[in-house]
């Protein structure tokens, strides 16, 4: 432990000294211009109170407003998450197939059938589809470290909060944006059309807002067996209709309808052995669909001494994805259908601002129903009209979460504040699985109910040395639900019935940080160090014995894991030179399992003391720079570039599923330039300038008994070099 801690102190100190010195050095050589532009505050609502500046919150937060999202050309999830220190991004195969999964501070979802370690909320709703693309979003906040007190069990490693732009009854406003782009190796030109219109129907009382986006995107994966290029085409239509009613200064009611229809022709996998973005498979087809609707109702009422708030949501998602393969010597079609439903309610009461004592208390309820069914068909050919049904796996998981939560903060002095919070909750997982062979039920089922109740808490202290300097420390806890393994039984996959159920895991985080605004608001420097104790880690492993259908994978609880690291964020405006903006992030993290473990009793040691979580980059950093200048008296121009880096990792891990393949370090550069005049903006951009193909996720392949079994054979990646032209026109205000 001592060597682990000393590495943390040395790396954090060295990083802080080097980065702060590199950015501050130009300041000593020039006198700061008193007319320079200061850094604009970014306000967030992720603390479930009124909007507050990121610099006023004693937590590690990276936030993006609409201006910053536009600067980074954010359309997909990975466009912004790579600009957050200490994060990693995994995509399970492209649009419509599975969740875009984020890991924060090296914590990753290392079990395939467990909840993620980073919660994602859209307008207060915890469920909103498996693939999300940005349009008309006004706030994104990434909170690092457990956020269990306010946000519950999903936020064991952190929180990503999205907030859409709301209707404004003060005046008419609208925007339309068109985008045409081409990608290296694609099958044609791609296009995107988006926009919004904000219409006040009763001045200062009632307004509606309609936002929509249509994407027609050419694919870039080539199937060398059939000779077809661009097999992973995507078409997507998304919309958001919202209405705001505020009859008095005290009451506001907001209703939002989010909708999404997505179709993809094939996944974004490529075969690692081919050395390019290519696959060798019997069919170009691999369709996927996602069709979801999310309804939000948000009510806020100001009582004078406090504000009462309600946020409710109803979510439905119907979709499927299909794959074809011939690894077993005959053609297989595997289709998985998805049917998700969720209902969420939250009622909060929060104190009015202005006093030494501030508090918030709330009730939370969430019921999430997830029905998946996977059917394996044997085909004589791709157009076989009557394939033979093989294995059918299906089941319904109902997750219910109820909670009472609260936080209280008190100003001991004008500079010193303490905060305590807690969340009492009970949860239940109702698992109903079925396993059929040739459509016949042989009694292979995995049914059961797991439930428990628990309490976790948070304590934090902040000291404001000046209006521009704050230091803080915190101890926070997080929690993740337990669950069930499907189709347990030694006759099936060699999995003992003792692994029928796996337990929850918990996380304790210790963090110390500093937030500072320097040089007349032209520089922000935030830094944090942390230590994490992750207990009873949920991990997926492979059985050491084979049943009738080979060796199976199952989830169980591994030994405790400890992680520590350091993060730095620096933002400057008009500091290096007039008109120049720069943002730099750096993070370092390491983690280690604390004990040996035989997760499959009586066999080899599955985890050794000192092992690390697989695919966890030790170092990540990003740089975003831009220069804006006057082009004519009525127009200005800009050039921008951003870069992100992730250190090399390995697929090697205790489950043995993905082999032992080195994942190369990742370095990606994006560039844009354009001009603004009157109500117009024209932008030329190049994403992935150097045409890199970083691996977002790695997949094992090969049937049991083949040379490829348990080895990394496929990966997926970001879009290759893409050149586009985007035009925006704004109406009204």
XYZ file of C-alpha atoms in Angstrom:
733
model
C 0.000 0.000 0.000
C 2.818 2.413 0.818
C 4.362 2.139 -2.648
C 0.937 2.540 -4.255
C 0.285 5.705 -2.224
C 3.725 7.149 -2.872
C 3.230 6.727 -6.617
C 0.009 8.696 -6.331
C 1.698 11.569 -4.500
C 4.666 11.713 -6.877
C 2.582 11.553 -10.059
C 0.017 14.082 -8.831
C 2.670 16.541 -7.732
C 4.712 16.190 -10.910
C 1.653 16.581 -13.128
C 0.417 19.658 -11.292
C 3.843 21.309 -11.411
C 4.456 20.530 -15.088
C 1.036 21.481 -16.396
C 0.633 24.658 -14.357
C 4.125 25.733 -15.306
C 3.538 25.119 -19.002
C 0.366 27.194 -19.084
C 1.468 29.961 -16.748
C 4.847 30.482 -18.424
C 3.569 32.748 -21.231
C 1.972 35.044 -18.644
C 5.290 36.119 -17.148
C 6.477 37.249 -20.556
C 3.563 39.567 -21.250
C 1.320 41.968 -19.441
C -2.301 40.907 -19.256
C -4.586 42.993 -21.450
C -7.219 44.637 -19.262
C -9.694 44.493 -22.164
C -9.258 40.742 -22.691
C -12.266 38.433 -22.576
C -12.774 36.498 -19.351
C -13.843 32.854 -19.179
C -17.604 32.548 -19.146
C -19.123 30.596 -16.287
C -20.732 27.246 -17.049
C -23.815 26.666 -14.916
C -24.981 23.177 -13.976
C -28.077 21.786 -12.274
C -26.679 18.357 -11.434
C -26.797 19.056 -7.672
C -30.641 19.141 -7.948
C -30.838 22.713 -6.775
C -30.771 25.995 -8.701
C -28.202 26.414 -11.474
C -24.728 26.999 -10.020
C -21.295 27.632 -11.446
C -19.033 24.601 -11.712
C -16.415 26.575 -9.767
C -18.784 26.886 -6.802
C -19.325 23.138 -6.361
C -16.943 21.162 -4.149
C -16.630 18.192 -6.512
C -14.723 17.074 -9.590
C -16.969 18.200 -12.450
C -16.329 18.768 -16.137
C -19.213 20.645 -17.746
C -20.201 21.575 -21.282
C -22.707 24.243 -22.252
C -24.126 24.731 -25.757
C -21.167 26.922 -26.768
C -18.581 24.362 -25.667
C -20.477 21.489 -27.311
C -20.509 23.442 -30.583
C -16.792 24.235 -30.245
C -16.009 20.506 -30.009
C -18.397 19.587 -32.863
C -20.191 17.202 -30.538
C -22.629 14.837 -32.232
C -21.833 11.443 -30.695
C -21.193 10.420 -27.108
C -17.473 9.906 -27.673
C -17.032 13.443 -29.058
C -17.262 14.951 -25.578
C -16.388 12.135 -23.161
C -12.787 11.998 -24.428
C -12.364 15.620 -23.259
C -13.066 14.637 -19.633
C -10.017 13.680 -17.537
C -9.838 10.077 -16.393
C -12.620 8.713 -18.593
C -12.739 5.856 -21.057
C -15.412 4.926 -23.566
C -16.653 1.522 -24.692
C -19.138 0.924 -27.492
C -20.623 -2.548 -27.870
C -21.030 -2.562 -31.622
C -22.519 0.659 -32.863
C -25.988 2.189 -33.106
C -28.913 0.172 -31.833
C -26.876 -2.696 -30.396
C -25.971 -1.873 -26.848
C -25.216 0.886 -24.422
C -22.444 3.365 -24.889
C -20.588 2.682 -21.657
C -18.348 5.167 -19.891
C -15.788 4.354 -17.238
C -14.439 6.997 -14.881
C -11.223 6.843 -12.868
C -10.412 3.395 -14.203
C -13.622 1.806 -12.949
C -15.265 -0.260 -15.654
C -18.234 -2.582 -15.844
C -16.224 -5.807 -15.786
C -19.290 -8.045 -15.749
C -21.460 -8.430 -18.825
C -24.832 -8.739 -17.083
C -24.456 -6.099 -14.382
C -25.510 -2.490 -14.186
C -23.002 0.096 -15.412
C -20.746 1.933 -12.995
C -21.544 5.403 -14.385
C -25.142 6.665 -14.296
C -26.552 8.589 -17.242
C -29.623 10.832 -16.927
C -31.498 12.824 -19.570
C -33.627 15.613 -18.079
C -33.761 13.667 -14.820
C -34.668 10.295 -16.397
C -32.270 7.343 -15.908
C -33.365 5.482 -19.079
C -33.291 6.967 -22.581
C -32.090 4.493 -25.194
C -28.960 2.553 -26.008
C -27.473 5.081 -28.427
C -27.785 8.836 -28.012
C -26.783 11.583 -30.461
C -26.783 15.240 -29.529
C -29.195 17.900 -30.693
C -30.456 21.007 -28.875
C -28.659 20.099 -25.633
C -27.789 22.990 -23.330
C -25.930 21.271 -20.495
C -23.756 18.201 -20.023
C -22.122 17.635 -16.651
C -19.725 14.782 -15.859
C -19.321 14.252 -12.111
C -16.407 11.998 -11.179
C -16.561 9.768 -8.136
C -19.624 8.144 -6.511
C -22.789 10.271 -6.565
C -24.935 7.819 -4.651
C -26.457 10.256 -2.161
C -28.413 12.265 -4.727
C -28.394 9.931 -7.738
C -28.578 6.414 -6.362
C -27.091 2.996 -7.024
C -26.250 3.512 -10.680
C -23.735 6.252 -9.883
C -21.092 4.123 -8.129
C -18.312 5.528 -10.329
C -19.812 8.840 -11.436
C -22.643 10.603 -13.225
C -23.241 12.005 -16.714
C -26.157 14.437 -16.745
C -27.744 15.744 -19.957
C -30.211 18.650 -19.936
C -32.076 19.698 -23.057
C -32.787 23.328 -23.880
C -36.149 24.330 -22.439
C -38.918 26.443 -23.979
C -38.545 30.196 -23.418
C -41.771 32.252 -23.214
C -39.838 35.538 -23.529
C -39.564 35.533 -27.323
C -39.390 33.685 -30.638
C -36.189 31.837 -31.451
C -35.234 29.260 -34.095
C -32.273 27.652 -35.821
C -31.704 25.354 -38.773
C -28.456 23.505 -39.452
C -27.367 21.425 -42.418
C -24.299 19.222 -42.574
C -22.814 17.256 -45.479
C -19.768 15.040 -44.913
C -17.669 12.275 -46.389
C -15.592 9.613 -44.643
C -12.525 7.636 -45.716
C -13.641 4.296 -47.142
C -17.345 5.107 -46.948
C -20.013 4.057 -49.419
C -21.290 7.549 -50.224
C -21.993 11.031 -48.912
C -23.549 11.430 -45.457
C -25.901 14.193 -44.382
C -27.480 15.627 -41.255
C -30.298 18.141 -40.892
C -31.267 19.518 -37.496
C -32.927 22.505 -35.943
C -35.353 23.878 -33.400
C -38.106 26.436 -33.114
C -39.147 28.138 -29.866
C -42.613 29.742 -29.969
C -44.149 31.774 -27.097
C -47.899 31.234 -27.185
C -48.570 33.496 -24.200
C -45.856 36.021 -23.391
C -43.883 35.103 -20.267
C -46.451 32.379 -19.461
C -46.531 29.582 -22.031
C -44.139 28.410 -24.758
C -43.434 25.320 -26.833
C -40.175 24.151 -28.376
C -39.724 21.609 -31.142
C -36.264 20.236 -31.936
C -35.455 17.489 -34.427
C -32.589 15.795 -36.198
C -32.330 13.555 -39.273
C -29.116 11.639 -40.035
C -28.382 9.591 -43.139
C -24.898 8.200 -42.609
C -22.864 6.074 -45.006
C -21.001 3.080 -43.626
C -17.232 2.495 -43.673
C -16.822 -1.232 -42.922
C -15.992 -3.444 -45.929
C -16.979 -7.102 -46.208
C -14.136 -8.688 -48.183
C -15.985 -11.971 -48.710
C -18.864 -10.341 -50.580
C -16.869 -7.342 -51.861
C -19.371 -4.851 -50.409
C -18.199 -1.515 -49.010
C -19.880 0.530 -46.300
C -22.075 -2.189 -44.871
C -22.724 -0.281 -41.603
C -25.065 2.445 -42.915
C -27.199 4.278 -40.347
C -30.457 6.216 -40.646
C -31.805 8.034 -37.620
C -34.676 10.399 -36.908
C -34.955 11.990 -33.472
C -37.214 14.674 -32.055
C -38.024 16.498 -28.852
C -41.271 18.370 -28.214
C -41.434 20.344 -24.983
C -43.841 22.791 -23.399
C -43.358 25.197 -20.495
C -46.203 26.701 -18.467
C -45.444 29.232 -15.723
C -48.618 31.054 -14.699
C -46.916 32.723 -11.723
C -43.391 33.487 -10.612
C -43.694 30.578 -8.170
C -44.893 27.757 -10.426
C -43.448 26.193 -13.560
C -44.545 23.007 -15.327
C -42.474 21.440 -18.119
C -43.503 18.478 -20.260
C -41.021 16.857 -22.664
C -41.427 14.124 -25.270
C -38.210 12.609 -26.601
C -38.484 10.247 -29.568
C -35.957 8.264 -31.573
C -36.151 5.889 -34.556
C -32.823 4.378 -35.608
C -31.929 1.771 -38.221
C -28.438 0.378 -38.833
C -27.580 -2.095 -41.577
C -24.675 -3.836 -39.812
C -22.441 -3.447 -36.747
C -19.200 -1.463 -36.765
C -17.037 -4.490 -35.924
C -13.873 -5.137 -37.900
C -11.652 -8.230 -37.900
C -8.352 -7.507 -36.140
C -6.406 -10.000 -38.261
C -7.271 -8.234 -41.533
C -5.392 -5.074 -40.559
C -8.069 -2.637 -41.751
C -11.717 -1.744 -41.282
C -12.817 -4.983 -42.875
C -14.743 -8.128 -42.004
C -14.794 -11.569 -43.541
C -18.327 -12.841 -43.010
C -21.015 -14.656 -45.002
C -23.497 -11.780 -45.093
C -23.480 -8.006 -45.406
C -26.580 -7.922 -43.244
C -26.530 -7.372 -39.521
C -29.466 -5.043 -39.012
C -30.354 -3.274 -35.787
C -33.229 -1.038 -34.782
C -33.955 1.231 -31.848
C -37.332 2.897 -31.357
C -37.797 4.664 -28.061
C -40.054 7.241 -26.465
C -39.349 9.115 -23.251
C -41.898 11.361 -21.539
C -40.817 13.733 -18.757
C -42.975 15.826 -16.449
C -41.120 18.398 -14.354
C -42.881 20.599 -11.787
C -41.245 23.251 -9.580
C -43.122 25.294 -6.983
C -41.483 28.008 -4.882
C -42.894 28.073 -1.347
C -40.725 31.022 -0.356
C -38.829 29.178 2.364
C -38.224 26.145 0.120
C -38.869 24.740 -3.354
C -40.814 21.552 -3.971
C -39.923 19.701 -7.192
C -41.298 16.669 -8.982
C -39.607 14.851 -11.859
C -41.368 11.870 -13.400
C -40.657 9.882 -16.550
C -42.056 7.037 -18.631
C -39.732 5.232 -21.035
C -40.327 2.541 -23.670
C -37.852 1.051 -26.131
C -38.444 -1.647 -28.748
C -35.588 -2.889 -30.894
C -33.546 -5.790 -32.157
C -30.200 -6.701 -33.671
C -29.186 -9.644 -35.882
C -25.848 -11.289 -36.684
C -24.824 -14.011 -39.123
C -21.807 -16.275 -38.723
C -20.481 -19.606 -39.939
C -17.874 -20.341 -37.256
C -19.367 -23.769 -36.502
C -19.195 -24.929 -40.107
C -22.809 -24.068 -40.890
C -24.648 -20.777 -41.218
C -26.210 -19.276 -38.103
C -28.583 -16.350 -37.670
C -28.703 -14.954 -34.141
C -31.396 -12.359 -33.444
C -31.854 -10.559 -30.144
C -35.014 -8.599 -29.433
C -35.160 -5.828 -26.847
C -38.253 -4.618 -25.015
C -37.578 -2.080 -22.253
C -40.018 -0.160 -20.077
C -39.393 2.076 -17.094
C -41.343 4.372 -14.792
C -39.513 6.788 -12.517
C -40.743 9.267 -9.907
C -38.780 11.687 -7.740
C -40.156 14.243 -5.272
C -37.796 16.743 -3.634
C -37.957 19.588 -1.137
C -34.985 21.976 -1.087
C -34.309 24.979 1.113
C -34.246 28.504 -0.270
C -30.825 30.084 -0.664
C -29.309 32.803 1.454
C -28.763 31.252 4.872
C -25.970 29.349 6.568
C -28.059 26.188 6.612
C -28.969 24.572 3.279
C -30.718 21.230 2.829
C -32.472 18.943 0.379
C -34.604 15.857 1.029
C -36.307 13.583 -1.476
C -38.158 10.374 -2.309
C -37.274 8.215 -5.328
C -38.930 5.292 -7.103
C -37.828 3.475 -10.260
C -39.178 0.316 -11.881
C -37.278 -0.931 -14.911
C -38.500 -3.914 -16.967
C -35.978 -5.389 -19.394
C -37.077 -8.239 -21.669
C -34.433 -9.750 -23.957
C -34.820 -12.779 -26.181
C -32.060 -14.285 -28.324
C -32.935 -16.950 -30.912
C -30.293 -18.952 -32.752
C -31.404 -20.207 -36.178
C -29.569 -22.699 -38.406
C -29.742 -21.718 -42.073
C -28.952 -23.679 -45.197
C -28.444 -20.348 -46.969
C -28.986 -16.663 -46.295
C -32.339 -16.710 -48.034
C -33.573 -19.914 -46.397
C -37.326 -19.323 -45.948
C -37.693 -21.791 -43.084
C -34.597 -21.930 -40.892
C -34.386 -24.475 -38.093
C -34.723 -22.970 -34.631
C -31.859 -23.868 -32.351
C -31.237 -22.353 -28.926
C -33.600 -19.745 -27.505
C -32.519 -17.670 -24.547
C -34.959 -15.193 -23.127
C -36.098 -13.593 -19.973
C -37.507 -10.673 -18.085
C -35.601 -8.742 -15.444
C -37.603 -6.366 -13.265
C -35.480 -3.997 -11.197
C -37.236 -1.959 -8.510
C -35.465 0.767 -6.547
C -36.989 2.854 -3.739
C -35.060 5.461 -1.782
C -35.170 8.279 0.749
C -32.257 10.690 0.385
C -31.029 14.014 1.702
C -28.101 16.378 2.137
C -27.464 19.141 4.667
C -24.735 21.771 4.484
C -23.839 24.378 7.098
C -21.474 27.354 6.958
C -19.408 27.088 10.132
C -17.766 30.378 9.186
C -17.839 32.646 6.174
C -15.114 30.465 4.668
C -15.715 26.959 6.037
C -18.664 24.708 5.104
C -19.452 21.112 6.006
C -21.887 18.820 4.204
C -23.375 15.505 5.215
C -25.748 13.385 3.169
C -27.256 9.972 3.069
C -29.476 7.649 1.086
C -31.554 4.835 2.499
C -32.852 2.499 -0.161
C -34.235 -0.950 -0.830
C -33.996 -2.801 -4.123
C -35.312 -5.936 -5.735
C -34.320 -7.864 -8.853
C -36.957 -10.290 -10.163
C -35.311 -12.561 -12.724
C -37.354 -14.817 -15.049
C -35.292 -16.699 -17.638
C -36.069 -19.514 -20.051
C -33.833 -21.744 -22.180
C -35.351 -23.625 -25.120
C -33.818 -26.135 -27.531
C -35.490 -26.353 -30.912
C -38.475 -24.536 -29.459
C -38.974 -27.175 -26.743
C -38.781 -26.337 -23.046
C -36.419 -28.773 -21.322
C -36.879 -27.118 -17.948
C -33.642 -25.126 -17.992
C -34.720 -21.969 -16.162
C -33.077 -19.386 -13.950
C -35.815 -17.768 -11.898
C -35.402 -15.975 -8.617
C -35.805 -12.813 -6.611
C -32.937 -10.989 -4.928
C -33.562 -8.047 -2.625
C -31.889 -6.040 0.107
C -31.833 -2.639 1.766
C -28.873 -0.483 2.637
C -27.698 2.986 3.575
C -24.760 4.952 2.283
C -23.578 8.392 3.153
C -21.327 11.261 2.179
C -19.383 13.823 4.162
C -17.534 16.765 2.647
C -15.786 19.899 3.807
C -14.888 22.961 1.759
C -12.736 25.960 2.620
C -12.914 29.134 0.551
C -9.638 30.933 1.094
C -10.770 33.697 -1.293
C -13.602 34.236 -3.754
C -11.373 32.619 -6.389
C -9.813 29.741 -4.424
C -11.505 26.761 -2.815
C -10.074 23.560 -1.369
C -12.240 20.593 -0.437
C -12.200 17.039 0.775
C -14.853 14.340 0.755
C -15.675 10.774 1.654
C -18.483 9.307 -0.461
C -20.009 5.889 -0.973
C -21.562 4.127 -3.952
C -23.478 0.921 -4.487
C -24.462 -1.427 -7.321
C -27.285 -3.983 -7.338
C -26.720 -7.709 -7.262
C -28.351 -10.078 -9.730
C -28.546 -13.501 -11.329
C -26.608 -15.582 -13.807
C -28.630 -17.035 -16.643
C -28.831 -20.785 -17.316
C -26.772 -21.969 -14.392
C -26.260 -25.727 -14.331
C -23.306 -28.038 -14.797
C -25.208 -29.977 -17.475
C -25.529 -26.856 -19.647
C -22.355 -24.784 -19.450
C -20.431 -26.315 -16.580
C -21.525 -23.615 -14.127
C -22.213 -24.771 -10.584
C -25.562 -23.790 -9.077
C -23.749 -21.999 -6.266
C -23.234 -19.188 -8.800
C -26.972 -18.785 -9.367
C -26.876 -15.368 -7.657
C -24.163 -12.734 -7.239
C -24.123 -10.034 -4.594
C -23.912 -6.227 -4.672
C -20.622 -4.392 -4.742
C -19.824 -1.124 -2.965
C -17.340 1.697 -3.384
C -15.817 4.119 -0.895
C -14.094 7.203 -2.324
C -11.722 9.627 -0.604
C -11.013 12.795 -2.565
C -9.159 16.079 -2.031
C -9.245 18.875 -4.554
C -8.668 22.508 -5.345
C -10.653 24.883 -7.569
C -9.177 28.217 -8.547
C -9.896 31.107 -10.870
C -6.718 33.054 -11.635
C -5.386 36.052 -13.501
C -8.525 38.189 -13.524
C -10.806 35.327 -14.603
C -8.646 34.425 -17.594
C -7.523 31.070 -16.230
C -9.204 28.230 -14.364
C -7.096 25.551 -12.684
C -8.822 22.637 -10.964
C -7.084 19.540 -9.591
C -7.975 16.512 -7.477
C -6.395 13.381 -6.021
C -8.394 10.351 -4.918
C -8.293 6.905 -3.381
C -11.007 4.317 -4.095
C -11.827 1.126 -2.224
C -14.068 -1.060 -4.425
C -15.370 -3.988 -2.378
C -16.770 -7.328 -3.631
C -16.220 -6.320 -7.277
C -18.692 -7.940 -9.650
C -16.617 -9.814 -12.246
C -17.380 -12.112 -15.170
C -15.324 -15.313 -15.441
C -15.354 -18.489 -17.533
C -16.043 -21.901 -16.054
C -13.202 -24.400 -16.020
C -15.458 -27.298 -16.919
C -17.700 -27.848 -19.932
C -21.340 -28.860 -20.068
C -23.415 -29.979 -23.020
C -22.996 -26.579 -24.690
C -19.381 -25.942 -23.777
C -17.939 -23.597 -21.194
C -20.113 -20.805 -19.906
C -19.471 -17.325 -18.534
C -20.949 -16.154 -15.277
C -20.774 -13.224 -12.871
C -19.538 -13.530 -9.321
C -17.956 -11.322 -6.676
C -14.192 -10.881 -6.880
C -11.820 -9.621 -4.165
C -11.604 -5.953 -3.276
C -9.845 -3.572 -5.640
C -8.073 -0.337 -4.738
C -7.535 2.525 -7.162
C -5.940 5.934 -6.900
C -5.081 8.747 -9.189
C -4.882 12.445 -9.948
C -6.640 14.820 -12.354
C -5.960 18.335 -13.603
C -8.026 20.694 -15.742
C -6.785 24.066 -17.012
C -8.825 26.498 -19.080
C -7.573 29.859 -20.397
C -9.141 32.658 -22.429
C -7.142 35.536 -23.973
C -4.180 34.552 -21.808
C -1.712 33.010 -24.243
C -2.662 35.661 -26.819
C -5.737 37.825 -27.559
C -8.523 35.718 -29.009
C -6.942 32.386 -28.005
C -8.871 29.823 -25.961
C -7.158 26.715 -24.570
C -8.337 23.846 -22.370
C -6.027 21.081 -21.154
C -6.906 17.985 -19.112
C -4.668 15.262 -17.709
C -5.431 12.216 -15.566
C -3.421 9.345 -14.168
C -4.892 6.295 -12.443
C -3.787 2.867 -11.263
C -5.729 0.010 -9.677
C -4.897 -3.337 -8.092
C -6.818 -6.315 -6.756
C -5.907 -6.847 -3.135
C -6.015 -10.656 -2.857
C -5.698 -13.894 -4.775
C -8.983 -15.574 -5.597
C -10.256 -18.855 -6.951
C -13.536 -17.616 -8.351
C -14.249 -21.141 -9.546
C -13.523 -23.251 -6.413
C -11.118 -26.112 -6.693
C -9.428 -24.828 -9.834
C -6.659 -22.409 -10.749
C -6.253 -18.979 -9.175
C -8.437 -16.726 -11.322
C -7.299 -13.414 -9.856
C -3.848 -12.780 -8.445
C -3.029 -10.062 -5.977
C -1.807 -7.037 -7.934
C -3.835 -7.776 -11.077
C -5.423 -4.743 -12.728
C -8.761 -4.199 -14.375
C -8.384 -4.894 -18.077
C -8.619 -2.099 -20.650
C -7.949 0.636 -18.077
C -5.579 3.294 -19.504
C -3.123 4.639 -16.947
C -2.753 8.060 -18.587
C -5.315 10.095 -20.492
C -5.150 13.696 -21.616
C -6.787 16.103 -24.020
C -6.144 19.555 -25.476
C -8.675 21.928 -27.030
C -7.418 25.189 -28.580
C -9.074 27.868 -30.662
C -8.434 31.326 -32.089
C -11.186 33.812 -32.924
C -10.520 37.054 -34.776
C -12.289 39.821 -36.691
C -12.646 39.070 -40.391
C -14.558 42.208 -41.406
C -16.408 44.855 -39.360
C -19.500 42.616 -39.542
C -17.958 39.156 -39.399
C -15.507 37.134 -37.347
C -13.651 33.937 -38.105
C -12.306 31.060 -36.033
C -9.942 28.106 -36.210
C -10.092 25.289 -33.673
C -8.399 21.978 -32.975
C -8.722 19.361 -30.267
C -6.636 16.313 -29.462
C -7.071 13.378 -27.112
C -4.779 10.596 -25.965
C -5.252 7.349 -24.074
C -2.374 5.126 -23.017
C -1.946 1.577 -24.281
C -3.842 -1.157 -22.455
C -4.316 -4.910 -22.743
C -7.288 -7.211 -23.180
C -5.690 -9.668 -20.771
C -7.837 -10.247 -17.706
C -8.931 -12.765 -15.158
C -11.858 -13.997 -17.251
C -9.649 -15.221 -20.116
C -12.351 -14.298 -22.617
C -10.536 -11.718 -24.735
C -7.136 -13.337 -24.977
C -4.014 -11.263 -24.361
C -3.897 -8.598 -27.043
C -2.219 -5.227 -26.654
C -4.597 -2.352 -27.349
C -2.380 0.385 -28.850
C -2.316 3.886 -27.430
C -4.926 6.171 -28.923
C -4.215 9.619 -30.398
C -6.915 11.495 -32.305
C -6.934 15.047 -33.726
C -9.988 17.032 -34.898
C -9.960 20.402 -36.701
C -12.517 23.032 -37.717
C -12.551 26.547 -39.145
C -15.323 28.924 -40.093
C -16.926 32.324 -39.939
C -19.916 34.062 -38.329
C -21.782 36.985 -39.848
C -25.251 38.357 -39.189
C -27.343 35.238 -38.498
C -25.096 32.809 -40.376
C -22.311 30.439 -39.423
C -20.357 28.406 -41.963
C -17.933 25.756 -40.723
C -15.518 23.376 -42.420
C -14.339 20.511 -40.232
C -12.087 17.486 -40.364
C -12.667 14.851 -37.689
C -9.972 12.245 -37.031
C -7.468 14.181 -39.124
C -4.794 11.477 -39.082
C -7.319 8.709 -39.821
C -6.653 6.655 -36.697
C -8.703 3.631 -35.675
C -8.538 3.411 -31.858
C -10.237 0.338 -30.422
C -13.317 1.304 -28.426
C -14.062 -2.275 -27.502
C -12.606 -5.713 -28.158
C -14.694 -8.836 -28.728
C -13.814 -12.477 -28.377
C -14.822 -14.954 -31.047
C -14.676 -18.526 -32.107
C -16.701 -21.453 -30.923
C -15.520 -23.749 -28.160
C -12.823 -26.044 -29.509
C -11.684 -23.743 -32.330
C -8.282 -21.960 -32.322
C -10.052 -18.593 -32.005
C -11.980 -19.547 -28.869
C -11.349 -17.104 -26.048
C -9.233 -14.779 -28.183
C -9.747 -11.179 -29.229
C -10.754 -11.348 -32.884
C -12.861 -8.241 -33.480
C -12.947 -4.624 -32.378
C -14.887 -1.496 -33.160
C -13.686 2.066 -33.491
C -14.561 5.697 -34.111
C -15.425 6.998 -37.565
C -12.391 7.296 -39.893
C -11.221 10.645 -41.249
C -14.338 12.687 -41.998
C -14.490 15.999 -43.874
C -17.680 18.024 -43.638
C -19.267 21.373 -44.353
C -21.853 22.693 -41.907
C -24.111 25.737 -42.329
C -26.250 27.257 -39.564
C -28.876 30.002 -39.755
C -30.494 31.552 -36.672
C -33.863 33.286 -36.632
C -35.381 35.709 -34.147
C -33.331 36.518 -31.074
